[in-house]
Amino acid sequence: MHFFLLRGLVREKAHWGTFARDLQNAFPRDSVHTPEIPGVGAFHRQTSPSNFDEMIEFMRAPRVGHFSGNEENLLLAMSLGGMIARRWMERYPGDFRQVVLVNTSFKGLNPLHHRLRPASMLRFVRIFFTPGAEARERAIVRMVSNESARYEAVVREWVEIQKRRPVSRRSFLNQILAALSFRPSLSRPDARLLILAGRGDRLCDPRSSETIHRAWGGTLVMHPRAGHDLPLDDAPWMIDRIREWLGQEPA
């Protein structure tokens, strides 16, 4: 099996932290891929498109051999990545048989105040205008994680990522525009779905995941405490839920 991991707003593959490695260790016979969109990571000098279609074509083109119909592919996507995942399923319904959505939401399905909690809207504006990578990343970590004991270590890691591969404000705005403008089909996806969410998410209301589950079916599992960045707050829990869903015993 091939696992494809999609991150959220202005995040790159390094923001997966240890999760990608831990997932690979849990599934040693399979492969883990962490594609990136223009504007982040290896492509941070480019500008992010303001629509998901261009992002998908950019990530898919160099890996088209995996989507010949003979490979078993699983797409795991969180936050904005979950929106990209839904559009990917619409454009290429045969690419992924199984999809894991993590703390995501959709225009037309979830109300705006669930997609982005009102207090978080103000934080987003402040972060955009906050000078200095350390101050911005510290604000982001506090917004997306509930593991306060790890804040300082994560801030240091994320500041270093931003210093090495800075994301432009234009890319930041374009990704927000893509998220705000995308309205998915409300019909059930063909892929088998696992929906994971943290009840402690202070960015996206966990009721968004409950609404997605009612509309599209699949399996819904809620973490009792984790925040928006579920792979950061409890990677082992996530991996165990994926193993169970795939019919394997937790490690």
mmCIF file of C-alpha atoms in Angstrom:
data_model
loop_
_atom_site.group_PDB
_atom_site.id
_atom_site.type_symbol
_atom_site.label_atom_id
_atom_site.label_comp_id
_atom_site.label_asym_id
_atom_site.label_seq_id
_atom_site.Cartn_x
_atom_site.Cartn_y
_atom_site.Cartn_z
ATOM 1 C CA MET A 1 0.000 0.000 0.000
ATOM 2 C CA HIS A 2 1.049 3.584 -0.627
ATOM 3 C CA PHE A 3 0.181 6.171 2.044
ATOM 4 C CA PHE A 4 -0.071 9.770 0.818
ATOM 5 C CA LEU A 5 -0.060 12.453 3.522
ATOM 6 C CA LEU A 6 -1.419 15.971 2.956
ATOM 7 C CA ARG A 7 -0.816 18.725 5.521
ATOM 8 C CA GLY A 8 -2.782 21.906 6.268
ATOM 9 C CA LEU A 9 -2.522 25.640 5.661
ATOM 10 C CA VAL A 10 1.060 26.779 4.795
ATOM 11 C CA ARG A 11 2.492 23.597 6.302
ATOM 12 C CA GLU A 12 5.116 21.396 4.613
ATOM 13 C CA LYS A 13 6.192 17.788 5.010
ATOM 14 C CA ALA A 14 8.604 18.633 7.850
ATOM 15 C CA HIS A 15 5.589 19.692 9.933
ATOM 16 C CA TRP A 16 4.560 16.036 10.155
ATOM 17 C CA GLY A 17 7.320 15.726 12.742
ATOM 18 C CA THR A 18 7.760 12.083 13.707
ATOM 19 C CA PHE A 19 4.327 11.027 12.442
ATOM 20 C CA ALA A 20 5.418 10.017 8.918
ATOM 21 C CA ARG A 21 8.322 7.994 10.325
ATOM 22 C CA ASP A 22 6.107 6.381 12.969
ATOM 23 C CA LEU A 23 3.518 5.498 10.330
ATOM 24 C CA GLN A 24 6.225 3.924 8.178
ATOM 25 C CA ASN A 25 7.441 1.892 11.164
ATOM 26 C CA ALA A 26 3.882 0.722 11.823
ATOM 27 C CA PHE A 27 3.491 -0.379 8.191
ATOM 28 C CA PRO A 28 7.024 -1.515 7.235
ATOM 29 C CA ARG A 29 5.923 -3.284 4.045
ATOM 30 C CA ASP A 30 4.183 -0.192 2.720
ATOM 31 C CA SER A 31 5.476 3.196 1.556
ATOM 32 C CA VAL A 32 4.749 6.672 2.913
ATOM 33 C CA HIS A 33 4.730 9.714 0.607
ATOM 34 C CA THR A 34 4.536 13.355 1.712
ATOM 35 C CA PRO A 35 3.787 15.434 -1.418
ATOM 36 C CA GLU A 36 3.915 19.216 -1.172
ATOM 37 C CA ILE A 37 2.050 21.956 -2.997
ATOM 38 C CA PRO A 38 3.676 25.024 -4.601
ATOM 39 C CA GLY A 39 4.521 27.678 -2.034
ATOM 40 C CA VAL A 40 5.733 25.393 0.773
ATOM 41 C CA GLY A 41 8.637 23.108 1.555
ATOM 42 C CA ALA A 42 10.848 22.291 -1.411
ATOM 43 C CA PHE A 43 8.669 24.595 -3.525
ATOM 44 C CA HIS A 44 8.528 27.571 -1.154
ATOM 45 C CA ARG A 45 9.976 29.922 -3.795
ATOM 46 C CA GLN A 46 6.897 29.335 -5.944
ATOM 47 C CA THR A 47 3.524 30.929 -5.227
ATOM 48 C CA SER A 48 0.643 28.753 -4.103
ATOM 49 C CA PRO A 49 -2.279 28.594 -6.545
ATOM 50 C CA SER A 50 -5.595 29.989 -5.348
ATOM 51 C CA ASN A 51 -7.452 26.799 -6.346
ATOM 52 C CA PHE A 52 -7.120 23.145 -5.414
ATOM 53 C CA ASP A 53 -7.105 21.800 -8.981
ATOM 54 C CA GLU A 54 -3.675 23.259 -9.723
ATOM 55 C CA MET A 55 -2.341 21.977 -6.400
ATOM 56 C CA ILE A 56 -3.579 18.466 -7.168
ATOM 57 C CA GLU A 57 -2.113 18.382 -10.671
ATOM 58 C CA PHE A 58 1.221 19.594 -9.297
ATOM 59 C CA MET A 59 1.383 16.794 -6.702
ATOM 60 C CA ARG A 60 -0.074 14.082 -8.931
ATOM 61 C CA ALA A 61 2.009 14.545 -12.087
ATOM 62 C CA PRO A 62 5.333 13.159 -10.780
ATOM 63 C CA ARG A 63 3.529 10.206 -9.149
ATOM 64 C CA VAL A 64 1.075 9.324 -11.904
ATOM 65 C CA GLY A 65 2.476 5.790 -12.054
ATOM 66 C CA HIS A 66 0.965 5.110 -8.642
ATOM 67 C CA PHE A 67 -2.504 5.828 -10.032
ATOM 68 C CA SER A 68 -2.569 3.337 -12.887
ATOM 69 C CA GLY A 69 -5.282 1.293 -11.201
ATOM 70 C CA ASN A 70 -2.948 -1.494 -10.106
ATOM 71 C CA GLU A 71 -1.790 0.128 -6.866
ATOM 72 C CA GLU A 72 -3.569 0.294 -3.510
ATOM 73 C CA ASN A 73 -3.399 3.898 -2.315
ATOM 74 C CA LEU A 74 -4.550 5.530 0.918
ATOM 75 C CA LEU A 75 -4.839 9.303 1.264
ATOM 76 C CA LEU A 76 -4.492 10.789 4.758
ATOM 77 C CA ALA A 77 -5.243 14.497 4.902
ATOM 78 C CA MET A 78 -5.772 17.014 7.680
ATOM 79 C CA SER A 79 -7.356 20.459 7.841
ATOM 80 C CA LEU A 80 -6.912 22.247 4.478
ATOM 81 C CA GLY A 81 -5.361 19.031 3.204
ATOM 82 C CA GLY A 82 -8.742 17.358 3.776
ATOM 83 C CA MET A 83 -10.355 19.845 1.399
ATOM 84 C CA ILE A 84 -7.710 19.080 -1.212
ATOM 85 C CA ALA A 85 -8.369 15.374 -0.630
ATOM 86 C CA ARG A 86 -12.090 15.781 -1.352
ATOM 87 C CA ARG A 87 -11.372 17.633 -4.591
ATOM 88 C CA TRP A 88 -8.834 14.961 -5.528
ATOM 89 C CA MET A 89 -11.525 12.312 -5.040
ATOM 90 C CA GLU A 90 -13.830 14.297 -7.335
ATOM 91 C CA ARG A 91 -11.256 14.757 -10.096
ATOM 92 C CA TYR A 92 -9.745 11.280 -9.941
ATOM 93 C CA PRO A 93 -12.154 8.941 -8.139
ATOM 94 C CA GLY A 94 -10.020 5.893 -8.881
ATOM 95 C CA ASP A 95 -6.812 7.169 -7.314
ATOM 96 C CA PHE A 96 -7.628 6.326 -3.681
ATOM 97 C CA ARG A 97 -9.686 3.446 -2.361
ATOM 98 C CA GLN A 98 -9.328 4.602 1.234
ATOM 99 C CA VAL A 99 -9.213 8.126 2.652
ATOM 100 C CA VAL A 100 -8.560 9.368 6.199
ATOM 101 C CA LEU A 101 -9.844 12.888 6.947
ATOM 102 C CA VAL A 102 -8.453 14.629 10.039
ATOM 103 C CA ASN A 103 -10.028 17.734 11.630
ATOM 104 C CA THR A 104 -11.328 19.151 8.375
ATOM 105 C CA SER A 105 -14.473 20.946 7.167
ATOM 106 C CA PHE A 106 -16.248 21.919 3.955
ATOM 107 C CA LYS A 107 -18.137 24.886 2.569
ATOM 108 C CA GLY A 108 -21.786 23.990 2.002
ATOM 109 C CA LEU A 109 -21.627 21.193 4.545
ATOM 110 C CA ASN A 110 -20.318 22.890 7.699
ATOM 111 C CA PRO A 111 -21.368 26.394 8.863
ATOM 112 C CA LEU A 112 -18.622 29.012 8.860
ATOM 113 C CA HIS A 113 -18.563 29.303 12.661
ATOM 114 C CA HIS A 114 -17.833 25.563 12.855
ATOM 115 C CA ARG A 115 -15.210 25.617 10.095
ATOM 116 C CA LEU A 116 -13.284 28.325 11.903
ATOM 117 C CA ARG A 117 -14.243 29.098 15.475
ATOM 118 C CA PRO A 118 -14.942 32.850 15.938
ATOM 119 C CA ALA A 119 -12.044 33.340 18.379
ATOM 120 C CA SER A 120 -9.713 31.664 15.898
ATOM 121 C CA MET A 121 -10.691 34.087 13.149
ATOM 122 C CA LEU A 122 -9.226 36.919 15.227
ATOM 123 C CA ARG A 123 -6.109 34.889 15.962
ATOM 124 C CA PHE A 124 -5.592 34.280 12.228
ATOM 125 C CA VAL A 125 -5.684 38.005 11.526
ATOM 126 C CA ARG A 126 -3.219 38.701 14.343
ATOM 127 C CA ILE A 127 -0.862 35.958 13.167
ATOM 128 C CA PHE A 128 -0.864 37.296 9.612
ATOM 129 C CA PHE A 129 0.280 40.715 10.816
ATOM 130 C CA THR A 130 2.630 39.496 13.563
ATOM 131 C CA PRO A 131 6.272 40.311 12.780
ATOM 132 C CA GLY A 132 8.912 37.692 13.451
ATOM 133 C CA ALA A 133 8.865 33.942 12.768
ATOM 134 C CA GLU A 134 9.130 32.966 16.439
ATOM 135 C CA ALA A 135 6.125 35.023 17.517
ATOM 136 C CA ARG A 136 4.021 33.717 14.616
ATOM 137 C CA GLU A 137 4.939 30.068 15.108
ATOM 138 C CA ARG A 138 4.387 30.308 18.862
ATOM 139 C CA ALA A 139 0.880 31.651 18.241
ATOM 140 C CA ILE A 140 0.174 28.867 15.748
ATOM 141 C CA VAL A 141 1.393 26.126 18.081
ATOM 142 C CA ARG A 142 -0.784 27.439 20.918
ATOM 143 C CA MET A 143 -3.780 27.483 18.587
ATOM 144 C CA VAL A 144 -3.425 23.979 17.109
ATOM 145 C CA SER A 145 -1.960 21.898 19.950
ATOM 146 C CA ASN A 146 -3.167 21.022 23.447
ATOM 147 C CA GLU A 147 0.145 19.509 24.567
ATOM 148 C CA SER A 148 1.497 22.552 26.410
ATOM 149 C CA ALA A 149 4.519 20.667 27.788
ATOM 150 C CA ARG A 150 5.827 20.331 24.240
ATOM 151 C CA TYR A 151 5.163 23.887 23.064
ATOM 152 C CA GLU A 152 8.717 25.201 23.354
ATOM 153 C CA ALA A 153 10.303 22.260 21.527
ATOM 154 C CA VAL A 154 7.730 22.441 18.738
ATOM 155 C CA VAL A 155 8.138 26.208 18.419
ATOM 156 C CA ARG A 156 11.891 25.773 17.963
ATOM 157 C CA GLU A 157 11.345 23.137 15.274
ATOM 158 C CA TRP A 158 8.739 25.163 13.409
ATOM 159 C CA VAL A 159 10.748 28.388 13.554
ATOM 160 C CA GLU A 160 13.698 26.570 12.015
ATOM 161 C CA ILE A 161 11.456 25.230 9.235
ATOM 162 C CA GLN A 162 10.153 28.715 8.518
ATOM 163 C CA LYS A 163 13.661 30.185 8.474
ATOM 164 C CA ARG A 164 14.915 27.557 6.030
ATOM 165 C CA ARG A 165 11.857 27.560 3.776
ATOM 166 C CA PRO A 166 9.765 30.697 4.394
ATOM 167 C CA VAL A 167 6.207 30.837 3.067
ATOM 168 C CA SER A 168 5.238 34.108 1.389
ATOM 169 C CA ARG A 169 2.205 36.099 2.425
ATOM 170 C CA ARG A 170 0.863 35.730 -1.116
ATOM 171 C CA SER A 171 0.963 31.938 -0.804
ATOM 172 C CA PHE A 172 -0.717 32.193 2.606
ATOM 173 C CA LEU A 173 -3.536 34.303 1.160
ATOM 174 C CA ASN A 174 -3.945 32.127 -1.935
ATOM 175 C CA GLN A 175 -4.324 28.991 0.170
ATOM 176 C CA ILE A 176 -6.990 30.706 2.271
ATOM 177 C CA LEU A 177 -8.762 31.804 -0.930
ATOM 178 C CA ALA A 178 -8.693 28.232 -2.210
ATOM 179 C CA ALA A 179 -10.210 26.963 1.044
ATOM 180 C CA LEU A 180 -12.907 29.631 1.164
ATOM 181 C CA SER A 181 -13.951 29.201 -2.477
ATOM 182 C CA PHE A 182 -14.016 25.397 -2.649
ATOM 183 C CA ARG A 183 -17.501 23.908 -2.406
ATOM 184 C CA PRO A 184 -17.398 20.109 -2.664
ATOM 185 C CA SER A 185 -19.973 17.804 -4.107
ATOM 186 C CA LEU A 186 -22.290 16.770 -1.277
ATOM 187 C CA SER A 187 -22.648 13.231 -2.625
ATOM 188 C CA ARG A 188 -20.891 10.425 -0.787
ATOM 189 C CA PRO A 189 -17.336 9.765 -1.996
ATOM 190 C CA ASP A 190 -16.630 6.417 -3.597
ATOM 191 C CA ALA A 191 -13.660 5.869 -1.316
ATOM 192 C CA ARG A 192 -13.933 4.189 2.066
ATOM 193 C CA LEU A 193 -13.687 6.892 4.751
ATOM 194 C CA LEU A 194 -12.144 7.149 8.214
ATOM 195 C CA ILE A 195 -12.852 10.482 9.927
ATOM 196 C CA LEU A 196 -10.647 11.416 12.896
ATOM 197 C CA ALA A 197 -11.097 14.494 15.065
ATOM 198 C CA GLY A 198 -9.959 15.927 18.381
ATOM 199 C CA ARG A 199 -12.659 17.018 20.809
ATOM 200 C CA GLY A 200 -10.220 19.644 22.062
ATOM 201 C CA ASP A 201 -9.831 21.287 18.651
ATOM 202 C CA ARG A 202 -9.928 25.063 19.233
ATOM 203 C CA LEU A 203 -9.548 25.947 15.559
ATOM 204 C CA CYS A 204 -12.159 23.818 13.765
ATOM 205 C CA ASP A 205 -15.207 22.762 15.773
ATOM 206 C CA PRO A 206 -15.226 18.938 16.095
ATOM 207 C CA ARG A 207 -18.927 19.041 15.214
ATOM 208 C CA SER A 208 -17.702 19.585 11.656
ATOM 209 C CA SER A 209 -16.430 15.998 11.585
ATOM 210 C CA GLU A 210 -19.720 14.736 13.007
ATOM 211 C CA THR A 211 -21.582 16.529 10.203
ATOM 212 C CA ILE A 212 -19.252 15.061 7.567
ATOM 213 C CA HIS A 213 -19.855 11.611 9.025
ATOM 214 C CA ARG A 214 -23.636 12.007 8.882
ATOM 215 C CA ALA A 215 -23.464 13.217 5.279
ATOM 216 C CA TRP A 216 -20.857 10.854 3.847
ATOM 217 C CA GLY A 217 -20.836 7.865 6.171
ATOM 218 C CA GLY A 218 -17.619 6.057 6.936
ATOM 219 C CA THR A 219 -16.132 5.568 10.400
ATOM 220 C CA LEU A 220 -15.852 8.452 12.880
ATOM 221 C CA VAL A 221 -13.490 8.315 15.857
ATOM 222 C CA MET A 222 -13.005 11.246 18.244
ATOM 223 C CA HIS A 223 -9.939 11.777 20.403
ATOM 224 C CA PRO A 224 -11.096 12.920 23.865
ATOM 225 C CA ARG A 225 -8.517 15.698 24.349
ATOM 226 C CA ALA A 226 -6.375 16.377 21.271
ATOM 227 C CA GLY A 227 -6.351 19.679 19.447
ATOM 228 C CA HIS A 228 -6.386 20.567 15.764
ATOM 229 C CA ASP A 229 -2.946 19.116 15.037
ATOM 230 C CA LEU A 230 -3.892 15.580 15.956
ATOM 231 C CA PRO A 231 -0.681 13.982 14.563
ATOM 232 C CA LEU A 232 1.316 16.322 16.809
ATOM 233 C CA ASP A 233 -0.795 15.799 19.925
ATOM 234 C CA ASP A 234 -1.165 12.014 19.740
ATOM 235 C CA ALA A 235 0.459 10.264 16.782
ATOM 236 C CA PRO A 236 0.326 6.762 18.396
ATOM 237 C CA TRP A 237 -3.448 7.066 18.909
ATOM 238 C CA MET A 238 -3.920 8.059 15.269
ATOM 239 C CA ILE A 239 -1.823 5.199 13.976
ATOM 240 C CA ASP A 240 -3.652 2.681 16.183
ATOM 241 C CA ARG A 241 -7.017 3.915 14.850
ATOM 242 C CA ILE A 242 -5.772 3.535 11.263
ATOM 243 C CA ARG A 243 -4.497 0.027 11.976
ATOM 244 C CA GLU A 244 -7.860 -0.975 13.473
ATOM 245 C CA TRP A 245 -9.738 0.532 10.532
ATOM 246 C CA LEU A 246 -7.555 -1.395 8.103
ATOM 247 C CA GLY A 247 -8.248 -4.598 10.001
ATOM 248 C CA GLN A 248 -4.905 -4.847 11.778
ATOM 249 C CA GLU A 249 -4.288 -5.157 15.481
ATOM 250 C CA PRO A 250 -2.843 -2.074 17.221
ATOM 251 C CA ALA A 251 0.859 -2.406 18.039
#
